[in-house]
Coordinates of C-alpha atoms in Angstrom, one line a residue:
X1 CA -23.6 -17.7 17.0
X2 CA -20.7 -20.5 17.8
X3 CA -18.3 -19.5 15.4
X4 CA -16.3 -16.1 16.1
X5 CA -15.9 -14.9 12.1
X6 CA -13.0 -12.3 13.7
X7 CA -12.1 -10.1 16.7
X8 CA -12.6 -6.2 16.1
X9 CA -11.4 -3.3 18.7
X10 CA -14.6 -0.6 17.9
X11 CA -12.8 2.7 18.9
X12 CA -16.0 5.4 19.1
X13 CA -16.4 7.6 22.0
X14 CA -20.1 8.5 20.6
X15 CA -22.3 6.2 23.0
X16 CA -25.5 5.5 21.1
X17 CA -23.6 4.7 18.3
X18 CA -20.9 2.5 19.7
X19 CA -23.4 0.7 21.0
X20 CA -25.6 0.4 18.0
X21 CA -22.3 -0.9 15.9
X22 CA -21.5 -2.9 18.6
X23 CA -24.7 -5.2 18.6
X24 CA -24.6 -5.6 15.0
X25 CA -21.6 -6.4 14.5
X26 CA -21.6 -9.0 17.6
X27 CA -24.6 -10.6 15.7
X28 CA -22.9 -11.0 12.6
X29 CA -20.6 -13.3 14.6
X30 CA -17.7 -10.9 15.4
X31 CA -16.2 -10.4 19.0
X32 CA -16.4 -6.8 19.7
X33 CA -13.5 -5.1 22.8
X34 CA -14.7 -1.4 22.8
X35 CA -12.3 1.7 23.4
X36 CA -13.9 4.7 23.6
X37 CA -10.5 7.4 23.9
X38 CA -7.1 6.4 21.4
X39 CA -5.2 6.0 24.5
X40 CA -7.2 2.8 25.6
X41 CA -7.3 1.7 21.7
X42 CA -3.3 2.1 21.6
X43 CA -3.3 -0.3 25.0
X44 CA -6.1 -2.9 23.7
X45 CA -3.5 -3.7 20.8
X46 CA -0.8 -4.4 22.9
X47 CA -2.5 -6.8 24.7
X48 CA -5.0 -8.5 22.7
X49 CA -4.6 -9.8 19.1
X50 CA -7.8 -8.2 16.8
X51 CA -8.3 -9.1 13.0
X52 CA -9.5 -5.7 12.7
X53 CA -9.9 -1.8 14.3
X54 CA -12.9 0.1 13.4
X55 CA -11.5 3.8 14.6
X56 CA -13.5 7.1 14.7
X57 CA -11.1 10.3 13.8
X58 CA -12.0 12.8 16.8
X59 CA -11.7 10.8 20.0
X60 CA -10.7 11.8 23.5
X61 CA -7.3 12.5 24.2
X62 CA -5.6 10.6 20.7
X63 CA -7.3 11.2 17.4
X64 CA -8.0 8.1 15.3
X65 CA -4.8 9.4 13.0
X66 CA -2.3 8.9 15.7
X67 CA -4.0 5.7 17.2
X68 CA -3.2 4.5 13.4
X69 CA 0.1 6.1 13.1
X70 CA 0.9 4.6 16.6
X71 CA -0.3 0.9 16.1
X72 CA 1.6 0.8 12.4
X73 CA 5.2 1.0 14.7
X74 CA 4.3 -1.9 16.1
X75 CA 1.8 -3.9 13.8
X76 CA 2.1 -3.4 10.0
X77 CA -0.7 -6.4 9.8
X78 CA -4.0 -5.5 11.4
X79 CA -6.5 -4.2 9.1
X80 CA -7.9 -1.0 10.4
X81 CA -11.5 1.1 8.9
X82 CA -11.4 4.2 9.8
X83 CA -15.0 6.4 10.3
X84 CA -15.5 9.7 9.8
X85 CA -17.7 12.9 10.0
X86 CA -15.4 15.4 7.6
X87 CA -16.0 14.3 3.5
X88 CA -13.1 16.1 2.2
X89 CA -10.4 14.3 0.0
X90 CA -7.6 15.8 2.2
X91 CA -8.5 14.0 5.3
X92 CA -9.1 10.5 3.4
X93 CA -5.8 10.8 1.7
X94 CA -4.2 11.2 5.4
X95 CA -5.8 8.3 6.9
X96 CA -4.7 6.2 4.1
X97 CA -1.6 7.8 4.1
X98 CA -1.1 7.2 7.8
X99 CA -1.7 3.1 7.3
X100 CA -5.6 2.8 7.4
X101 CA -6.7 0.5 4.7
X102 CA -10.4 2.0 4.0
X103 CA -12.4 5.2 4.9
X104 CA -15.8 5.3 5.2
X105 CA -17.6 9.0 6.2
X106 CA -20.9 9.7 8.1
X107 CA -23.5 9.0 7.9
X108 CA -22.9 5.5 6.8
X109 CA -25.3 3.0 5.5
X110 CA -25.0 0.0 7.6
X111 CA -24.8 -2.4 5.1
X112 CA -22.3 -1.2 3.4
X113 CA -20.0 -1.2 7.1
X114 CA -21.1 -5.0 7.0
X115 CA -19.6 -5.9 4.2
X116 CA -16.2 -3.2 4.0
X117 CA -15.6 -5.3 7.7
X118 CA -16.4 -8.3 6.1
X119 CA -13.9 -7.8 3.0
X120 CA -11.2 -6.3 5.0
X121 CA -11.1 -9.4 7.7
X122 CA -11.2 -11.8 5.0
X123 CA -8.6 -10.2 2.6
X124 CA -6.3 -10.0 5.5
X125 CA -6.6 -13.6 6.7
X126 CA -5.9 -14.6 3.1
X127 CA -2.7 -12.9 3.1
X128 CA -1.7 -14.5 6.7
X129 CA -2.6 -18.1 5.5
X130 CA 0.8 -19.3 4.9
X131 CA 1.3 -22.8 2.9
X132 CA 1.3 -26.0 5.7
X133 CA 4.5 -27.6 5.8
X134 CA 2.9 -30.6 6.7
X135 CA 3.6 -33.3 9.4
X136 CA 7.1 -34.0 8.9
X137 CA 9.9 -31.2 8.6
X138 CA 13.4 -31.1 8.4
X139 CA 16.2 -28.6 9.1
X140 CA 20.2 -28.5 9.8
X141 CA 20.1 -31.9 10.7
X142 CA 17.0 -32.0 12.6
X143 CA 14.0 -33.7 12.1
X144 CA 10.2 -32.8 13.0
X145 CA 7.2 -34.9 13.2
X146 CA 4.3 -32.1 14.3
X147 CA 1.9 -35.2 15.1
X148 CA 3.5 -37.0 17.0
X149 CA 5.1 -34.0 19.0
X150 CA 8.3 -35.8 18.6
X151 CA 11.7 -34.4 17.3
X152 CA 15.0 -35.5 16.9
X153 CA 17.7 -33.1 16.6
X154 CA 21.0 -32.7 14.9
X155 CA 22.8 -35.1 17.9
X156 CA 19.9 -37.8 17.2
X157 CA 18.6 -36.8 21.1
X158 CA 14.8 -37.7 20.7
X159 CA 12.8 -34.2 21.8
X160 CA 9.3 -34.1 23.2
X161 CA 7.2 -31.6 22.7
X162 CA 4.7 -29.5 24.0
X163 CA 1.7 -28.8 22.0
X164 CA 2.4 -25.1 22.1
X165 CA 5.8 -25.5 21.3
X166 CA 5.0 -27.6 18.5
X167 CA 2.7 -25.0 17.4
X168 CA 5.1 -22.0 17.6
X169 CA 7.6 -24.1 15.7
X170 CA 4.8 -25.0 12.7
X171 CA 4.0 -21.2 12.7
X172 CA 7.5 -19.6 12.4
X173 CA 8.8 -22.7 9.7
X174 CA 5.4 -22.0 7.2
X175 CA 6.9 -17.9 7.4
X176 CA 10.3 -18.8 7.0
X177 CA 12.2 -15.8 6.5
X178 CA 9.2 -13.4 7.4
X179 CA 9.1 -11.9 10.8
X180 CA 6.0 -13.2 12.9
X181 CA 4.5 -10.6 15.5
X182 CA 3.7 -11.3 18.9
X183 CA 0.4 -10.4 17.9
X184 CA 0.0 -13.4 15.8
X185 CA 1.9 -15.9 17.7
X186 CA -0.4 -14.6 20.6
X187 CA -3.5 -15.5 18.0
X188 CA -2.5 -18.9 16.8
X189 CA -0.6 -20.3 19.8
X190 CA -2.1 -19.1 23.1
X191 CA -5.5 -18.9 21.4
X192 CA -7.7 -15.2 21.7
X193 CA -7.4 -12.4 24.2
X194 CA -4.8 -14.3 26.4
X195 CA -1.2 -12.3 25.8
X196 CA 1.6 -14.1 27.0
X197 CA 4.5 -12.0 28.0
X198 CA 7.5 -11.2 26.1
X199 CA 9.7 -13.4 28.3
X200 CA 7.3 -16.2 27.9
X201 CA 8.2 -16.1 24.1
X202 CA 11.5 -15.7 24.5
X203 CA 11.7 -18.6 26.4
X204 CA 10.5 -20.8 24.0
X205 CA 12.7 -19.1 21.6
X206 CA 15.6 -20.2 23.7
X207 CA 14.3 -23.6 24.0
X208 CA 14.2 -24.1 20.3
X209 CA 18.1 -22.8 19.9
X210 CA 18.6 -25.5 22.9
X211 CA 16.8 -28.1 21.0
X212 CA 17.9 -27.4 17.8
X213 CA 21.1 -25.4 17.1
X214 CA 24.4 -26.3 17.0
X215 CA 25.6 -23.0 18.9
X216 CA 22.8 -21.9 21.0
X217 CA 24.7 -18.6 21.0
X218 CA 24.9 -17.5 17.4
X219 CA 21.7 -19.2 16.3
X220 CA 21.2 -19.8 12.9
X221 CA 17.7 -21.0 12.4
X222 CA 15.8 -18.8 15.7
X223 CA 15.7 -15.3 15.6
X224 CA 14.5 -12.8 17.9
X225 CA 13.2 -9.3 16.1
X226 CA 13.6 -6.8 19.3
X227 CA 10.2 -5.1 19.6
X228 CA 8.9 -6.3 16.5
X229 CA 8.8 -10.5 16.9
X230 CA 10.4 -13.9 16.0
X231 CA 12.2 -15.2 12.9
X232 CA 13.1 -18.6 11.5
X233 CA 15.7 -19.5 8.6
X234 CA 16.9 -22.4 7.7

């Protein structure tokens, strides 16, 4: 199948069944990256961008609990499905409590997985679609035509720019206010499983208060959220 309906990190240190999940779930169009301890899962979402975790309670070395409490410092956004062997009311209240969005005990019927994963991608992608500012923007002065990949700032200099950067710019104006995680500037600008460093971000951050800002040095519109993202006001 062409089209890639999410990317899911399957955390499951059971073999037969991580694979089984794995194939169905690959041939209902999602990418699957499988961990199989929480340690790996913790690293996998620092480094890749994933619409979804699918994360079994007792794993190797970090239970599916911490992995969630872990991943919510850092990402508030990713939906995560939590699977488990204990049926008790005490332990779903926990994982819900602890960030997961949905609990779903063993045995499960397959179908039923299908469409939770299904559900949870989509809800979530609803909530990230932010209204399109369109092809022409303005700001302090400054003007933006995102096709043309031309700007002209505040001193009326004319401003190429670079598809990415023209990108970045489109993503943080349409969540004005809102931070943005790495995580999703990492999905819509550098494309899937390709994490640009910090610095890399930064710099573009720094080109925009260049660009675009009266006083590069007490920015008003670019904002850098330490260890959480970027932020743009106008």
């Amino acid at each position: 199948m062409d089209i890639n309906k999410g990317n899911i990190l399957l955390v499951e240190d059971e073999e037969n069944l991580h694979e089984a999940l794995k194939l169905n779930l690959e041939m209902e169009g999602y990418t699957v990256t499988s961990a199989f301890d929480g340690n790996a899962a913790v690293k996998a979402t620092r480094n890749e961008y994933f619409d979804l975790l699918i994360l079994d309670i007792m794993l190797p070395e970090l239970d599916g609990i911490s992995v969630t409490e872990t991943v919510r410092v850092h990402n508030s956004e990713v939906p995560i499905l939590i699977l488990s062997a204990k049926n008790n009311s005490a332990d779903r209240v926990l994982g819900l409590k602890k960030g997961a969005d949905d609990y779903l005990t063993k045995p499960f019927n397959l179908e039923e997985l299908l469409l939770r994963v299904e559900k949870l991608i989509m809800k979530n992608k609803k909530i990230q679609d932010k209204e399109s500012v369109g092809d022409i923007y303005e700001f302090g002065g400054n003007r933006v035509d995102f096709k043309s990949l031309m700007a002209n700032n505040f001193k009326g200099e004319a401003i190429e720019l670079s598809k990415k950067e023209a990108l970045l710019l489109k993503l943080l104006i349409e969540n004005k206010d809102d931070v943005v995680t790495r995580e999703k500037i990492l999905q819509v600008v550098w494309g899937y499983n390709v994490y640009p460093t910090t610095r890399t971000i930064d710099n573009f951050i720094l080109n925009f208060r260049k660009y675009f800002e009266q006083d590069s040095r007490n920015p008003k519109h670019f904002h850098s959220a330490r260890g959480m993202g970027y932020k743009y006001t106008d």
